[in-house]
Amino acid sequence: MNLPYSLVLLVLPLVLTACQSMSPEECQTVSWSERGERDGSWGWTDRIAGYSESCAKVGIVPDVEAYRAARTRGLQSYCRLDVALSEGLAGKRYADVCPAPIGLHFKLFHQAAYNQYEARNTLTRLEREQDSLQSELRNSKTTEERKKTARADLLRSDRRLADARADLRAAETRLDRMGRELRQNGLY
C-alpha cells in the first residue's frame, strides 16, 4: 500500500505522539530513571516532552533530570558499532541520537549496513518476481500472448537481477571495508 507523501507527513506526528504517550497508571508508577535508560538503550530520541504531556493530564510532573541522565547512560549501551551493524542489517532506522565522537561513525556504519539490507531485499523481491514469471511460463493455462509478454518481462528481469546482485556485492564490500577500517583504527 502506497500512501501519498502528504498524508504520511500529516499522520506521522500523531503516530509519534501516540508512541510517546503514557497511561495514567504508568505515570503514577514509572521510574523516570528506568524509562530514560530504556529509551536511550533502544536508541530512541528524547521523549520526555510527550511523557510530560501525558502525565500532566493526571497531575504528575516527570523528573526530567533523572530521565535525561538515565537516557544518556542508556545511549552508551546503544551507541556502539556492533549495534549500528545489527540495527542496519535488520532494517531498523537510525534516529541520529548518538553523541560525538561515536555519532558519526555509528551513522556511517549503520548506513552501510542498512544499504546492504536494502540491496538484499531488492534482490529477494526480484527473485520472487522472476519465479512468478517462470511459473506463468510453465503453466499450461497461460495463453500464448501472455507467455510472450512473460518472456519479455523475464529478459528485463534477468538484467535487473544481475544489477541487484552487483549492488548487493558492492554493499557487502563497502560494509566489509568499513568494518576493517574501523577495526584498524581501534573503533570496532
Coordinates of N, CA and C in Angstrom, one line a residue:
M1 N 0.8 -1.2 0.0 CA 0.0 0.0 0.0 C 0.9 1.2 0.0
N2 N 0.7 2.1 -1.0 CA 1.5 3.3 -1.0 C 0.6 4.5 -0.6
L3 N 1.0 5.2 0.5 CA 0.3 6.3 0.9 C 0.9 7.6 0.3
P4 N 0.1 8.5 0.0 CA 0.7 9.8 -0.5 C 1.6 10.4 0.5
Y5 N 2.7 11.0 0.0 CA 3.7 11.6 0.9 C 3.0 12.6 1.9
S6 N 2.1 13.5 1.4 CA 1.5 14.5 2.2 C 0.7 13.9 3.4
L7 N 0.0 12.7 3.1 CA -0.7 12.0 4.1 C 0.2 11.5 5.2
V8 N 1.3 10.9 4.8 CA 2.3 10.4 5.7 C 2.8 11.6 6.6
L9 N 3.1 12.8 6.0 CA 3.5 13.9 6.8 C 2.5 14.4 7.8
L10 N 1.2 14.2 7.5 CA 0.1 14.6 8.4 C 0.0 13.6 9.5
V11 N 0.1 12.3 9.2 CA -0.2 11.3 10.2 C 1.0 11.0 11.1
L12 N 2.2 11.2 10.6 CA 3.4 10.8 11.3 C 3.5 11.5 12.7
P13 N 3.3 12.8 12.8 CA 3.4 13.4 14.2 C 2.4 12.8 15.2
L14 N 1.2 12.4 14.7 CA 0.2 11.8 15.5 C 0.7 10.4 16.0
V15 N 1.3 9.6 15.1 CA 1.8 8.3 15.4 C 2.9 8.4 16.4
L16 N 3.8 9.4 16.2 CA 5.0 9.6 17.1 C 4.5 10.0 18.5
T17 N 3.5 10.9 18.5 CA 3.0 11.3 19.8 C 2.4 10.1 20.6
A18 N 1.6 9.3 19.8 CA 1.0 8.2 20.4 C 2.0 7.2 21.0
C19 N 3.2 7.1 20.3 CA 4.2 6.2 20.8 C 4.8 6.7 22.1
Q20 N 4.8 8.0 22.3 CA 5.4 8.7 23.4 C 4.5 8.8 24.6
S21 N 3.2 8.5 24.4 CA 2.2 8.8 25.5 C 2.3 7.7 26.5
M22 N 1.8 8.0 27.7 CA 1.8 7.0 28.8 C 0.4 7.0 29.4
S23 N 0.0 5.9 29.9 CA -1.3 5.8 30.5 C -1.2 6.5 31.9
P24 N -2.4 6.8 32.5 CA -2.3 7.4 33.8 C -1.7 6.5 34.8
E25 N -1.9 5.2 34.7 CA -1.3 4.2 35.6 C 0.2 4.2 35.5
E26 N 0.7 4.3 34.2 CA 2.2 4.3 34.0 C 2.8 5.6 34.6
C27 N 2.1 6.7 34.5 CA 2.6 8.0 35.0 C 2.7 7.9 36.5
Q28 N 1.9 7.2 37.2 CA 1.9 7.1 38.6 C 2.9 6.1 39.1
T29 N 3.3 5.2 38.3 CA 4.2 4.1 38.8 C 5.6 4.1 38.1
V30 N 5.8 4.9 37.1 CA 7.1 4.9 36.3 C 8.3 5.3 37.2
S31 N 9.4 4.7 36.9 CA 10.7 5.2 37.4 C 11.3 5.9 36.2
W32 N 11.4 7.3 36.4 CA 11.9 8.1 35.3 C 13.3 7.7 34.9
S33 N 14.1 7.2 35.9 CA 15.4 6.7 35.5 C 15.4 5.5 34.6
E34 N 14.5 4.5 35.0 CA 14.4 3.3 34.2 C 13.9 3.6 32.8
R35 N 12.9 4.5 32.8 CA 12.3 4.9 31.4 C 13.4 5.6 30.6
G36 N 14.1 6.5 31.2 CA 15.2 7.2 30.4 C 16.2 6.2 29.9
E37 N 16.7 5.3 30.8 CA 17.7 4.4 30.4 C 17.2 3.4 29.3
R38 N 15.9 3.0 29.4 CA 15.3 2.2 28.4 C 15.3 2.9 27.0
D39 N 14.8 4.1 27.1 CA 14.7 4.9 25.8 C 16.1 5.1 25.2
G40 N 17.1 5.4 26.0 CA 18.4 5.5 25.5 C 19.0 4.2 24.9
S41 N 18.8 3.1 25.6 CA 19.4 1.9 25.2 C 18.7 1.3 24.0
W42 N 17.5 1.8 23.7 CA 16.8 1.4 22.5 C 17.0 2.4 21.3
G43 N 17.8 3.4 21.6 CA 18.2 4.3 20.5 C 17.0 5.3 20.2
W44 N 16.2 5.5 21.1 CA 15.1 6.4 20.9 C 15.5 7.9 21.2
T45 N 14.8 8.8 20.5 CA 15.0 10.2 20.8 C 14.5 10.5 22.2
D46 N 14.8 11.7 22.7 CA 14.3 12.2 24.0 C 12.8 12.3 23.9
R47 N 12.1 11.6 24.7 CA 10.7 11.6 24.7 C 10.0 12.2 25.9
I48 N 10.8 12.9 26.7 CA 10.2 13.5 27.9 C 9.1 14.5 27.6
A49 N 9.1 15.2 26.5 CA 8.0 16.2 26.3 C 6.7 15.4 26.1
G50 N 6.7 14.3 25.4 CA 5.5 13.5 25.2 C 5.0 12.9 26.5
Y51 N 6.0 12.4 27.3 CA 5.6 11.9 28.6 C 5.0 13.0 29.5
S52 N 5.7 14.1 29.5 CA 5.2 15.3 30.3 C 3.7 15.6 30.0
E53 N 3.5 15.6 28.7 CA 2.1 16.0 28.2 C 1.1 14.9 28.7
S54 N 1.4 13.7 28.6 CA 0.5 12.6 29.0 C 0.3 12.6 30.5
C55 N 1.4 12.8 31.3 CA 1.3 12.8 32.7 C 0.7 14.0 33.3
A56 N 0.8 15.1 32.6 CA 0.1 16.4 33.1 C -1.4 16.2 33.2
K57 N -2.0 15.3 32.4 CA -3.4 15.1 32.5 C -3.8 14.5 33.8
V58 N -2.9 13.8 34.5 CA -3.2 13.3 35.8 C -2.4 14.0 36.9
G59 N -1.9 15.2 36.6 CA -1.2 16.0 37.6 C 0.1 15.5 38.0
I60 N 0.8 14.8 37.2 CA 2.2 14.3 37.5 C 3.2 15.0 36.7
V61 N 4.3 15.4 37.3 CA 5.4 16.1 36.6 C 6.5 15.1 36.6
P62 N 7.0 14.8 35.4 CA 8.1 13.8 35.3 C 9.4 14.4 35.9
D63 N 10.3 13.6 36.4 CA 11.6 14.0 36.8 C 12.5 14.1 35.6
V64 N 12.5 15.2 35.0 CA 13.2 15.4 33.7 C 14.7 15.2 33.9
E65 N 15.3 15.6 35.0 CA 16.7 15.5 35.2 C 17.1 14.0 35.3
A66 N 16.3 13.2 36.1 CA 16.6 11.8 36.2 C 16.4 11.1 34.9
Y67 N 15.4 11.4 34.1 CA 15.1 10.8 32.8 C 16.3 11.1 31.9
R68 N 16.7 12.3 31.8 CA 17.8 12.7 30.8 C 19.1 12.1 31.2
A69 N 19.4 12.1 32.5 CA 20.7 11.5 32.9 C 20.7 10.0 32.6
A70 N 19.6 9.3 32.9 CA 19.5 7.9 32.6 C 19.5 7.6 31.1
R71 N 18.8 8.4 30.3 CA 18.8 8.2 28.9 C 20.2 8.3 28.3
T72 N 21.0 9.3 28.9 CA 22.4 9.4 28.4 C 23.2 8.1 28.8
R73 N 22.9 7.5 29.9 CA 23.6 6.2 30.3 C 23.1 5.1 29.3
G74 N 21.8 5.1 29.0 CA 21.3 4.1 28.0 C 21.9 4.3 26.7
L75 N 22.1 5.5 26.2 CA 22.7 5.7 24.9 C 24.1 5.1 24.9
Q76 N 24.8 5.1 26.0 CA 26.2 4.5 26.0 C 26.1 3.0 25.6
S77 N 25.0 2.3 26.0 CA 24.9 0.9 25.6 C 24.4 0.8 24.1
Y78 N 23.7 1.8 23.6 CA 23.2 1.7 22.3 C 24.2 2.2 21.3
C79 N 24.9 3.2 21.6 CA 25.9 3.9 20.6 C 27.2 3.1 20.5
R80 N 27.1 1.9 20.1 CA 28.2 1.0 19.8 C 28.2 0.6 18.4
L81 N 29.3 0.3 17.8 CA 29.3 0.0 16.3 C 28.7 -1.4 16.1
D82 N 28.8 -2.3 17.0 CA 28.1 -3.6 16.8 C 26.6 -3.4 16.8
V83 N 26.1 -2.5 17.5 CA 24.6 -2.2 17.5 C 24.3 -1.5 16.1
A84 N 25.2 -0.6 15.7 CA 24.9 0.0 14.4 C 24.8 -1.0 13.3
L85 N 25.7 -2.0 13.3 CA 25.7 -3.1 12.3 C 24.5 -3.9 12.4
S86 N 24.1 -4.4 13.6 CA 22.9 -5.2 13.7 C 21.6 -4.5 13.4
E87 N 21.5 -3.3 13.8 CA 20.3 -2.5 13.6 C 20.2 -2.2 12.1
G88 N 21.3 -1.9 11.4 CA 21.3 -1.6 10.0 C 20.9 -2.8 9.2
L89 N 21.6 -4.0 9.5 CA 21.3 -5.2 8.8 C 19.9 -5.7 9.0
A90 N 19.3 -5.3 10.2 CA 17.9 -5.7 10.5 C 16.9 -4.7 9.8
G91 N 17.4 -3.7 9.2 CA 16.5 -2.7 8.5 C 15.9 -1.7 9.4
K92 N 16.5 -1.5 10.6 CA 15.9 -0.5 11.5 C 16.5 0.8 11.2
R93 N 15.7 1.8 11.3 CA 16.2 3.2 11.1 C 17.0 3.7 12.3
Y94 N 17.9 4.7 12.0 CA 18.7 5.3 13.0 C 18.1 6.7 13.2
A95 N 17.9 7.1 14.5 CA 17.3 8.4 14.8 C 18.3 9.5 15.1
D96 N 19.6 9.2 14.7 CA 20.6 10.2 14.9 C 20.8 10.7 16.4
V97 N 20.8 9.7 17.3 CA 20.8 10.0 18.7 C 22.2 9.9 19.4
C98 N 23.2 9.4 18.7 CA 24.5 9.1 19.3 C 25.3 10.4 19.3
P99 N 25.9 10.7 20.4 CA 26.7 12.0 20.5 C 28.1 11.8 19.9
A100 N 28.7 12.9 19.6 CA 30.1 12.9 19.1 C 31.0 12.3 20.2
P101 N 32.1 11.6 19.9 CA 32.6 11.4 18.5 C 32.0 10.1 17.9
I102 N 31.4 9.2 18.7 CA 30.9 8.0 18.1 C 29.7 8.2 17.1
G103 N 29.0 9.3 17.2 CA 27.8 9.5 16.4 C 28.1 9.4 14.9
L104 N 29.1 10.0 14.5 CA 29.4 10.0 13.0 C 29.8 8.6 12.6
H105 N 30.6 7.9 13.3 CA 31.0 6.5 13.0 C 29.8 5.6 13.0
F106 N 28.9 5.8 14.0 CA 27.7 5.0 14.1 C 26.8 5.2 12.9
K107 N 26.6 6.5 12.6 CA 25.7 6.8 11.4 C 26.3 6.2 10.1
L108 N 27.5 6.3 9.9 CA 28.1 5.8 8.6 C 28.1 4.3 8.6
F109 N 28.4 3.6 9.7 CA 28.4 2.2 9.7 C 27.0 1.7 9.6
H110 N 26.0 2.3 10.3 CA 24.6 1.9 10.2 C 24.1 2.1 8.8
Q111 N 24.5 3.2 8.2 CA 24.0 3.4 6.8 C 24.5 2.4 5.8
A112 N 25.8 2.0 6.0 CA 26.4 0.9 5.2 C 25.7 -0.4 5.4
A113 N 25.4 -0.7 6.6 CA 24.7 -2.0 6.9 C 23.2 -1.9 6.4
Y114 N 22.6 -0.7 6.5 CA 21.2 -0.6 6.0 C 21.2 -0.7 4.5
N115 N 22.2 -0.1 3.8 CA 22.3 -0.3 2.4 C 22.4 -1.7 2.0
Q116 N 23.1 -2.5 2.7 CA 23.2 -3.9 2.4 C 21.8 -4.6 2.6
Y117 N 21.2 -4.2 3.7 CA 19.8 -4.8 4.0 C 18.9 -4.4 2.8
E118 N 18.9 -3.2 2.3 CA 18.0 -2.8 1.2 C 18.4 -3.5 -0.1
A119 N 19.7 -3.7 -0.3 CA 20.1 -4.4 -1.5 C 19.7 -5.9 -1.5
R120 N 19.8 -6.5 -0.3 CA 19.4 -7.9 -0.2 C 17.8 -8.0 -0.4
N121 N 17.1 -7.1 0.2 CA 15.6 -7.1 0.0 C 15.2 -6.9 -1.5
T122 N 15.9 -6.0 -2.2 CA 15.6 -5.8 -3.6 C 15.9 -7.1 -4.4
L123 N 17.0 -7.7 -4.1 CA 17.4 -8.9 -4.8 C 16.3 -10.0 -4.5
T124 N 15.9 -10.2 -3.3 CA 14.9 -11.2 -2.9 C 13.6 -10.9 -3.6
R125 N 13.2 -9.6 -3.7 CA 11.9 -9.2 -4.4 C 12.0 -9.6 -5.8
L126 N 13.1 -9.3 -6.5 CA 13.3 -9.5 -7.9 C 13.3 -11.0 -8.2
E127 N 13.9 -11.8 -7.3 CA 14.0 -13.3 -7.5 C 12.6 -13.8 -7.4
R128 N 11.8 -13.3 -6.5 CA 10.3 -13.8 -6.4 C 9.6 -13.4 -7.6
E129 N 9.8 -12.2 -8.1 CA 9.1 -11.8 -9.4 C 9.5 -12.7 -10.5
Q130 N 10.8 -13.0 -10.6 CA 11.3 -13.9 -11.6 C 10.7 -15.3 -11.5
D131 N 10.6 -15.8 -10.3 CA 10.0 -17.1 -10.0 C 8.5 -17.1 -10.5
S132 N 7.8 -16.1 -10.2 CA 6.4 -15.9 -10.6 C 6.3 -16.0 -12.1
L133 N 7.2 -15.2 -12.8 CA 7.2 -15.2 -14.3 C 7.4 -16.6 -14.8
Q134 N 8.4 -17.3 -14.2 CA 8.7 -18.7 -14.7 C 7.6 -19.6 -14.5
S135 N 6.9 -19.5 -13.4 CA 5.7 -20.3 -13.1 C 4.6 -20.1 -14.1
E136 N 4.5 -18.8 -14.5 CA 3.5 -18.5 -15.5 C 3.8 -19.2 -16.8
L137 N 5.1 -19.2 -17.2 CA 5.5 -19.8 -18.4 C 5.3 -21.3 -18.4
R138 N 5.5 -21.9 -17.3 CA 5.3 -23.4 -17.1 C 3.8 -23.8 -17.1
N139 N 3.0 -22.8 -16.7 CA 1.6 -23.2 -16.5 C 0.9 -23.4 -17.9
S140 N 0.3 -24.5 -18.0 CA -0.4 -24.8 -19.3 C -1.6 -24.0 -19.6
K141 N -2.1 -23.3 -18.6 CA -3.3 -22.5 -18.7 C -3.0 -21.1 -19.2
T142 N -1.7 -20.7 -19.2 CA -1.3 -19.4 -19.6 C -1.4 -19.3 -21.1
T143 N -2.0 -18.2 -21.6 CA -2.2 -18.0 -23.0 C -0.8 -17.8 -23.7
E144 N -0.8 -18.0 -25.0 CA 0.5 -17.8 -25.7 C 0.8 -16.3 -25.7
E145 N -0.2 -15.4 -25.8 CA 0.1 -14.0 -25.7 C 0.7 -13.6 -24.4
R146 N 0.2 -14.1 -23.3 CA 0.7 -13.8 -22.0 C 2.1 -14.4 -21.9
K147 N 2.4 -15.6 -22.4 CA 3.7 -16.2 -22.4 C 4.7 -15.3 -23.1
K148 N 4.3 -14.8 -24.2 CA 5.2 -13.9 -25.0 C 5.6 -12.7 -24.1
T149 N 4.6 -12.1 -23.5 CA 4.8 -10.9 -22.6 C 5.7 -11.4 -21.4
A150 N 5.4 -12.5 -20.8 CA 6.2 -13.0 -19.7 C 7.6 -13.3 -20.1
R151 N 7.9 -13.8 -21.3 CA 9.3 -14.0 -21.7 C 10.0 -12.6 -21.8
A152 N 9.3 -11.6 -22.4 CA 10.0 -10.3 -22.4 C 10.2 -9.7 -21.0
D153 N 9.2 -9.9 -20.1 CA 9.4 -9.5 -18.8 C 10.6 -10.2 -18.1
L154 N 10.7 -11.5 -18.4 CA 11.8 -12.3 -17.9 C 13.1 -11.8 -18.3
L155 N 13.3 -11.4 -19.6 CA 14.5 -10.9 -20.1 C 14.9 -9.6 -19.3
R156 N 13.9 -8.7 -19.1 CA 14.2 -7.5 -18.4 C 14.5 -7.8 -16.9
S157 N 13.8 -8.8 -16.4 CA 14.1 -9.3 -15.0 C 15.5 -9.8 -14.9
D158 N 16.0 -10.5 -15.9 CA 17.3 -11.0 -15.8 C 18.3 -9.9 -15.6
R159 N 18.1 -8.8 -16.4 CA 19.0 -7.7 -16.3 C 18.9 -7.0 -15.0
R160 N 17.7 -6.8 -14.5 CA 17.5 -6.2 -13.2 C 18.1 -7.0 -12.1
L161 N 18.0 -8.3 -12.2 CA 18.5 -9.3 -11.2 C 20.0 -9.2 -11.2
A162 N 20.7 -9.1 -12.4 CA 22.1 -9.0 -12.4 C 22.6 -7.7 -11.8
D163 N 21.8 -6.6 -12.0 CA 22.2 -5.4 -11.4 C 22.0 -5.4 -9.9
A164 N 20.9 -6.1 -9.4 CA 20.7 -6.2 -8.0 C 21.8 -7.0 -7.3
R165 N 22.2 -8.1 -8.0 CA 23.3 -8.9 -7.4 C 24.6 -8.1 -7.3
A166 N 24.9 -7.3 -8.3 CA 26.1 -6.4 -8.3 C 25.9 -5.4 -7.2
D167 N 24.7 -4.8 -7.0 CA 24.5 -3.8 -6.0 C 24.7 -4.5 -4.6
L168 N 24.3 -5.7 -4.4 CA 24.4 -6.4 -3.1 C 25.9 -6.6 -2.9
R169 N 26.6 -7.1 -3.9 CA 28.1 -7.4 -3.7 C 28.8 -6.1 -3.4
A170 N 28.4 -5.0 -4.0 CA 29.1 -3.7 -3.7 C 28.7 -3.2 -2.3
A171 N 27.5 -3.4 -1.9 CA 27.1 -3.0 -0.5 C 27.9 -3.9 0.5
E172 N 28.0 -5.2 0.3 CA 28.8 -6.1 1.2 C 30.2 -5.7 1.2
T173 N 30.8 -5.3 0.1 CA 32.2 -4.9 0.0 C 32.4 -3.6 0.8
R174 N 31.5 -2.7 0.6 CA 31.6 -1.4 1.3 C 31.6 -1.6 2.8
L175 N 30.6 -2.4 3.3 CA 30.4 -2.7 4.7 C 31.7 -3.4 5.2
D176 N 32.2 -4.4 4.5 CA 33.4 -5.1 5.0 C 34.6 -4.2 5.1
R177 N 34.7 -3.4 4.1 CA 35.9 -2.4 4.1 C 35.7 -1.4 5.2
M178 N 34.6 -0.9 5.4 CA 34.4 0.0 6.5 C 34.6 -0.7 7.9
G179 N 34.2 -1.9 8.0 CA 34.4 -2.6 9.3 C 35.9 -2.8 9.5
R180 N 36.7 -3.2 8.4 CA 38.1 -3.4 8.5 C 38.8 -2.1 9.0
E181 N 38.4 -1.0 8.3 CA 39.0 0.3 8.6 C 38.7 0.7 10.1
L182 N 37.5 0.5 10.5 CA 37.1 0.8 11.9 C 37.9 0.0 12.9
R183 N 38.1 -1.3 12.6 CA 38.9 -2.2 13.4 C 40.4 -1.8 13.5
Q184 N 40.9 -1.4 12.3 CA 42.3 -1.0 12.2 C 42.5 0.3 13.0
N185 N 41.5 1.1 13.1 CA 41.6 2.4 13.9 C 41.2 2.2 15.4
G186 N 40.9 0.9 15.8 CA 40.6 0.6 17.1 C 39.2 1.1 17.5
L187 N 38.3 1.4 16.6 CA 37.0 1.9 16.9 C 35.9 0.8 16.9
Y188 N 36.3 -0.4 16.4 CA 35.3 -1.5 16.3 C 36.0 -2.8 16.6

